[in-house]
C-alpha cells in the first residue's frame, strides 16, 4: 500500500445542481436523516410553514438558512456547497488539493502521526476510503497484492473484500467483511456519494461477499468479543489480529479535510504485539 498525495482529490467540485433547486435538495437531506419539517424548523428557528415553502420552491432561503439547515442535518461540507449553489449562492468551503501550500503542514502532520504509529499499520483515507497516505507497516501488509487490487487509488473496501486481495488471507473474513459492508452502507447514507454506491455494487458482486449470507455466525470462544478484529494470516503458523480506530478532524472548514479519516491498527493480542515489534 503506497503513500499517495492526490493533487486532484481536492480539485474544484462539479456542480450536479443543474436542473435542481434548493427545495428538493433540502427535502432529500431531511428525509435521509429521518427528520420532520416540524422537528427541523424548531431546531433551525424558523416556522414550519416557511421551511415548507422553501422545500416546495415558494420561498427562496437566505444563505444563513441553508447553512443552518445543513448544520442540523449534519450535511457534509461538499454537499453544503452544493446546496448553496442550488440556492443561487457562492460556495463557502474551499476544496484544496493535498499538494497545495496550505495543506502541506497538515499532510506532514498526518504522515508524522502514521510514522510514529509504526510498527503498527496506519493509513489516511478519503471519503471513498481510498488510501491517500500510509506508513511502512501498512505497506508491508499489502505487499504482493495483484494490480487489480493494489493499483492507485487503493480502495480499502476493494482491497479487503476482493477475492484476490486481503480476503484470501483474512482468517475471520465473514466477520470483517460484514463490518466493512456496514461501514460502507453507513457512509453512503451519511454522504449520498455516487462513487461509494458504485463501490458497494462492485463488492456485493464478489462471489465471496455474495456467499456471506449463507455463513453468518458469531465469533467463537468463551469470552464474547468487544470489537470486531482484523485477523490476517501471515503464514501457516502466524495470524496477526488487530483492532482499528477511525479519527477525523474536529472543526474542518475545507472539503478535503472534512473527508479525511485516519485509521490506525492496534494489536488485539500479545502474540500480534510481539510479532509486529519483532519484524
Short mmCIF file of C-alpha atoms in Angstrom, two decimals:
data_model
loop_
_atom_site.label_atom_id
_atom_site.label_comp_id
_atom_site.label_asym_id
_atom_site.label_seq_id
_atom_site.Cartn_x
_atom_site.Cartn_y
_atom_site.Cartn_z
CA UNK A 1 0.00 0.00 0.00
CA UNK A 2 1.90 3.01 -1.20
CA UNK A 3 1.50 6.52 0.16
CA UNK A 4 -0.40 8.78 -2.24
CA UNK A 5 -0.91 12.51 -2.35
CA UNK A 6 -3.57 13.01 -4.97
CA UNK A 7 -3.47 16.59 -6.17
CA UNK A 8 -6.77 16.11 -7.95
CA UNK A 9 -8.58 14.89 -4.86
CA UNK A 10 -9.23 18.43 -3.68
CA UNK A 11 -9.90 19.77 -7.17
CA UNK A 12 -12.79 22.15 -7.78
CA UNK A 13 -16.05 20.31 -7.37
CA UNK A 14 -18.50 19.55 -10.11
CA UNK A 15 -21.90 21.15 -9.79
CA UNK A 16 -24.54 18.45 -10.20
CA UNK A 17 -27.22 21.02 -9.32
CA UNK A 18 -28.18 21.88 -12.89
CA UNK A 19 -31.92 21.35 -13.13
CA UNK A 20 -32.23 21.04 -9.34
CA UNK A 21 -33.20 23.71 -6.87
CA UNK A 22 -32.56 24.03 -3.18
CA UNK A 23 -36.04 22.87 -2.17
CA UNK A 24 -35.76 19.26 -3.36
CA UNK A 25 -32.18 19.03 -2.09
CA UNK A 26 -33.20 20.24 1.35
CA UNK A 27 -36.12 17.82 1.42
CA UNK A 28 -33.90 14.94 0.30
CA UNK A 29 -31.42 15.54 3.12
CA UNK A 30 -34.18 15.98 5.70
CA UNK A 31 -35.78 12.71 4.58
CA UNK A 32 -32.41 10.97 4.55
CA UNK A 33 -31.91 11.98 8.19
CA UNK A 34 -35.44 10.96 9.19
CA UNK A 35 -36.42 14.46 10.36
CA UNK A 36 -39.88 16.01 10.13
CA UNK A 37 -40.43 19.58 8.99
CA UNK A 38 -41.70 20.48 12.46
CA UNK A 39 -38.71 18.95 14.20
CA UNK A 40 -36.20 20.62 11.88
CA UNK A 41 -37.91 24.01 11.93
CA UNK A 42 -37.77 24.09 15.74
CA UNK A 43 -34.05 23.38 15.67
CA UNK A 44 -33.32 25.95 12.97
CA UNK A 45 -35.59 28.62 14.46
CA UNK A 46 -37.98 29.21 11.58
CA UNK A 47 -41.63 28.40 11.13
CA UNK A 48 -42.70 25.06 9.73
CA UNK A 49 -44.62 26.97 7.08
CA UNK A 50 -41.52 28.83 5.90
CA UNK A 51 -39.50 25.62 5.75
CA UNK A 52 -42.30 24.01 3.76
CA UNK A 53 -42.36 26.97 1.36
CA UNK A 54 -38.62 26.62 0.82
CA UNK A 55 -38.90 22.90 0.10
CA UNK A 56 -41.72 23.44 -2.40
CA UNK A 57 -39.99 26.37 -4.10
CA UNK A 58 -42.45 29.05 -2.94
CA UNK A 59 -39.77 30.85 -0.93
CA UNK A 60 -36.06 31.38 -1.52
CA UNK A 61 -33.92 30.78 1.54
CA UNK A 62 -31.09 33.01 2.71
CA UNK A 63 -27.60 31.51 2.73
CA UNK A 64 -27.75 31.57 6.53
CA UNK A 65 -30.87 29.39 6.49
CA UNK A 66 -29.29 26.97 4.03
CA UNK A 67 -26.24 26.60 6.25
CA UNK A 68 -28.32 26.31 9.42
CA UNK A 69 -30.41 23.51 7.92
CA UNK A 70 -27.26 21.79 6.65
CA UNK A 71 -25.66 22.03 10.09
CA UNK A 72 -28.63 20.48 11.88
CA UNK A 73 -28.90 17.73 9.25
CA UNK A 74 -25.14 17.04 9.52
CA UNK A 75 -24.68 17.52 5.79
CA UNK A 76 -21.03 17.06 4.70
CA UNK A 77 -19.22 20.22 3.60
CA UNK A 78 -19.09 19.13 -0.04
CA UNK A 79 -22.88 18.86 -0.12
CA UNK A 80 -23.28 22.15 1.77
CA UNK A 81 -21.53 23.83 -1.13
CA UNK A 82 -23.89 22.02 -3.48
CA UNK A 83 -26.89 23.29 -1.51
CA UNK A 84 -25.59 26.85 -1.60
CA UNK A 85 -25.07 26.65 -5.36
CA UNK A 86 -28.58 25.26 -5.82
CA UNK A 87 -29.93 28.22 -3.85
CA UNK A 88 -28.01 30.66 -6.05
CA UNK A 89 -25.17 31.47 -3.65
CA UNK A 90 -21.41 31.03 -3.85
CA UNK A 91 -19.83 28.06 -2.07
CA UNK A 92 -18.47 28.79 1.41
CA UNK A 93 -15.99 25.92 1.80
CA UNK A 94 -12.71 25.52 -0.06
CA UNK A 95 -11.54 22.24 -1.57
CA UNK A 96 -7.75 22.44 -1.63
CA UNK A 97 -5.58 19.73 -3.12
CA UNK A 98 -3.32 17.83 -0.76
CA UNK A 99 -0.25 19.21 -2.56
CA UNK A 100 -1.22 22.87 -2.19
CA UNK A 101 0.91 25.03 0.14
CA UNK A 102 -1.90 25.48 2.67
CA UNK A 103 -2.30 21.71 3.04
CA UNK A 104 1.36 20.74 3.27
CA UNK A 105 1.70 21.28 7.06
CA UNK A 106 -1.42 19.17 7.64
CA UNK A 107 -0.24 16.40 5.32
CA UNK A 108 3.17 16.47 7.03
CA UNK A 109 1.47 16.21 10.44
CA UNK A 110 -0.63 13.28 9.30
CA UNK A 111 2.42 11.49 7.94
CA UNK A 112 4.26 12.08 11.22
CA UNK A 113 1.32 10.54 13.07
CA UNK A 114 1.41 7.47 10.83
CA UNK A 115 5.18 7.12 11.11
CA UNK A 116 5.05 7.45 14.89
CA UNK A 117 2.45 4.66 14.94
CA UNK A 118 4.87 2.28 13.20
CA UNK A 119 5.47 -0.70 13.63
CA UNK A 120 1.68 -0.88 13.71
CA UNK A 121 -0.20 -0.19 10.44
CA UNK A 122 -1.83 3.18 9.82
CA UNK A 123 -3.46 4.88 6.82
CA UNK A 124 -5.23 8.10 5.91
CA UNK A 125 -8.33 7.58 3.78
CA UNK A 126 -10.64 9.90 1.87
CA UNK A 127 -14.42 9.86 1.60
CA UNK A 128 -14.48 6.86 -0.72
CA UNK A 129 -12.00 5.07 1.60
CA UNK A 130 -9.18 5.47 -0.91
CA UNK A 131 -5.75 5.43 0.75
CA UNK A 132 -4.02 8.82 0.44
CA UNK A 133 -1.22 8.22 2.99
CA UNK A 134 0.21 5.09 4.61
CA UNK A 135 3.08 4.09 6.87
CA UNK A 136 5.61 1.34 6.16
CA UNK A 137 3.78 -1.20 8.34
CA UNK A 138 0.57 -0.80 6.33
CA UNK A 139 2.51 -1.09 3.07
CA UNK A 140 4.17 -4.31 4.21
CA UNK A 141 0.81 -5.94 4.99
CA UNK A 142 -0.42 -5.35 1.45
CA UNK A 143 2.78 -6.18 -0.43
CA UNK A 144 2.32 -8.62 -3.29
CA UNK A 145 -1.36 -7.93 -3.98
CA UNK A 146 -2.37 -8.14 -7.67
CA UNK A 147 -2.67 -4.99 -9.78
CA UNK A 148 -6.48 -5.01 -9.93
CA UNK A 149 -6.49 -4.58 -6.17
CA UNK A 150 -3.33 -2.57 -5.46
CA UNK A 151 -3.26 -0.04 -8.31
CA UNK A 152 -3.82 3.56 -7.15
CA UNK A 153 -6.12 4.75 -5.88
CA UNK A 154 -6.06 1.82 -3.46
CA UNK A 155 -9.56 1.42 -2.07
CA UNK A 156 -9.92 -0.19 1.37
CA UNK A 157 -13.21 -1.93 0.54
CA UNK A 158 -11.86 -3.38 -2.71
CA UNK A 159 -8.52 -4.35 -1.17
CA UNK A 160 -10.11 -6.12 1.80
CA UNK A 161 -13.07 -7.77 0.05
CA UNK A 162 -11.77 -8.70 -3.40
CA UNK A 163 -11.20 -12.49 -3.65
CA UNK A 164 -7.63 -11.85 -4.84
CA UNK A 165 -6.97 -9.20 -2.20
CA UNK A 166 -6.61 -9.49 1.55
CA UNK A 167 -9.80 -11.55 1.70
CA UNK A 168 -7.97 -14.79 0.95
CA UNK A 169 -5.63 -14.14 3.91
CA UNK A 170 -8.30 -12.94 6.36
CA UNK A 171 -8.94 -15.67 8.92
CA UNK A 172 -12.26 -14.18 10.07
CA UNK A 173 -13.40 -12.96 6.68
CA UNK A 174 -17.15 -13.23 7.40
CA UNK A 175 -16.93 -11.01 10.48
CA UNK A 176 -14.54 -8.50 8.97
CA UNK A 177 -16.45 -8.28 5.69
CA UNK A 178 -19.77 -7.67 7.44
CA UNK A 179 -18.17 -4.88 9.47
CA UNK A 180 -16.81 -3.27 6.28
CA UNK A 181 -20.14 -3.58 4.49
CA UNK A 182 -21.89 -1.88 7.42
CA UNK A 183 -19.32 0.92 7.30
CA UNK A 184 -19.80 1.26 3.55
CA UNK A 185 -23.59 1.41 3.83
CA UNK A 186 -23.36 3.90 6.72
CA UNK A 187 -21.04 6.18 4.75
CA UNK A 188 -23.36 6.08 1.74
CA UNK A 189 -26.30 7.10 3.95
CA UNK A 190 -24.28 9.91 5.53
CA UNK A 191 -22.89 11.31 2.27
CA UNK A 192 -25.12 10.18 -0.59
CA UNK A 193 -21.90 9.64 -2.57
CA UNK A 194 -22.49 8.05 -6.00
CA UNK A 195 -18.93 6.67 -6.21
CA UNK A 196 -19.43 4.84 -2.92
CA UNK A 197 -22.68 3.41 -4.24
CA UNK A 198 -20.78 2.10 -7.26
CA UNK A 199 -18.14 0.56 -4.97
CA UNK A 200 -20.89 -1.09 -2.94
CA UNK A 201 -22.41 -2.63 -6.07
CA UNK A 202 -18.96 -3.85 -7.12
CA UNK A 203 -18.06 -5.56 -3.85
CA UNK A 204 -21.51 -7.08 -3.41
CA UNK A 205 -20.87 -8.83 -6.71
CA UNK A 206 -17.74 -10.60 -5.45
CA UNK A 207 -18.55 -14.31 -5.01
CA UNK A 208 -17.02 -14.47 -1.52
CA UNK A 209 -19.10 -11.48 -0.39
CA UNK A 210 -22.27 -12.81 -2.02
CA UNK A 211 -21.79 -16.05 -0.06
CA UNK A 212 -21.72 -14.28 3.31
CA UNK A 213 -25.45 -14.60 3.90
CA UNK A 214 -25.01 -18.38 3.99
CA UNK A 215 -22.27 -18.23 6.61
CA UNK A 216 -23.41 -15.79 9.27
CA UNK A 217 -22.28 -16.51 12.79
CA UNK A 218 -20.62 -15.06 15.85
CA UNK A 219 -17.00 -15.19 16.92
CA UNK A 220 -16.28 -18.37 18.85
CA UNK A 221 -14.65 -18.72 22.25
CA UNK A 222 -15.73 -18.43 25.86
CA UNK A 223 -15.28 -14.67 26.11
CA UNK A 224 -17.54 -12.55 23.87
CA UNK A 225 -15.67 -10.17 21.58
CA UNK A 226 -15.91 -6.45 22.37
CA UNK A 227 -14.54 -5.34 18.98
CA UNK A 228 -14.54 -6.87 15.52
CA UNK A 229 -10.89 -7.84 14.92
CA UNK A 230 -9.00 -7.99 11.66
CA UNK A 231 -7.27 -11.40 11.71
CA UNK A 232 -4.69 -11.64 8.93
CA UNK A 233 -2.82 -14.87 8.21
CA UNK A 234 0.88 -14.22 7.65
CA UNK A 235 1.80 -17.90 7.21
CA UNK A 236 0.66 -21.35 8.37
CA UNK A 237 1.86 -20.67 11.91
CA UNK A 238 1.11 -16.98 12.49
CA UNK A 239 -2.10 -14.94 12.34
CA UNK A 240 -1.95 -11.27 13.26
CA UNK A 241 -5.02 -9.85 15.00
CA UNK A 242 -5.73 -6.10 15.01
CA UNK A 243 -8.48 -3.73 16.09
CA UNK A 244 -8.83 -0.34 14.42
CA UNK A 245 -9.72 3.24 15.31
CA UNK A 246 -11.00 5.97 12.99
CA UNK A 247 -10.18 9.63 13.69
CA UNK A 248 -11.45 12.71 11.85
CA UNK A 249 -10.73 16.43 12.04
CA UNK A 250 -12.85 18.14 14.67
CA UNK A 251 -13.61 21.51 13.06
CA UNK A 252 -12.77 21.39 9.35
CA UNK A 253 -13.63 24.32 7.09
CA UNK A 254 -12.23 22.68 3.96
CA UNK A 255 -13.94 19.92 1.99
CA UNK A 256 -10.76 17.88 1.63
CA UNK A 257 -10.08 17.92 5.38
CA UNK A 258 -13.72 17.17 6.14
CA UNK A 259 -13.46 13.99 4.08
CA UNK A 260 -10.19 12.65 5.52
CA UNK A 261 -10.01 9.99 8.24
CA UNK A 262 -7.04 8.39 9.99
CA UNK A 263 -7.34 4.63 10.52
CA UNK A 264 -4.85 3.16 12.99
CA UNK A 265 -4.41 -0.56 13.64
CA UNK A 266 -3.52 -1.81 17.13
CA UNK A 267 -2.56 -5.35 18.23
CA UNK A 268 -5.56 -7.23 19.61
CA UNK A 269 -3.45 -9.81 21.46
CA UNK A 270 0.05 -10.29 22.87
CA UNK A 271 1.09 -12.66 20.07
CA UNK A 272 0.43 -9.96 17.47
CA UNK A 273 2.17 -7.31 19.56
CA UNK A 274 5.32 -9.38 19.92
CA UNK A 275 5.35 -10.46 16.27
CA UNK A 276 4.88 -6.94 14.92
CA UNK A 277 7.53 -5.45 17.21
CA UNK A 278 9.99 -8.17 16.23
CA UNK A 279 9.63 -7.71 12.48
#
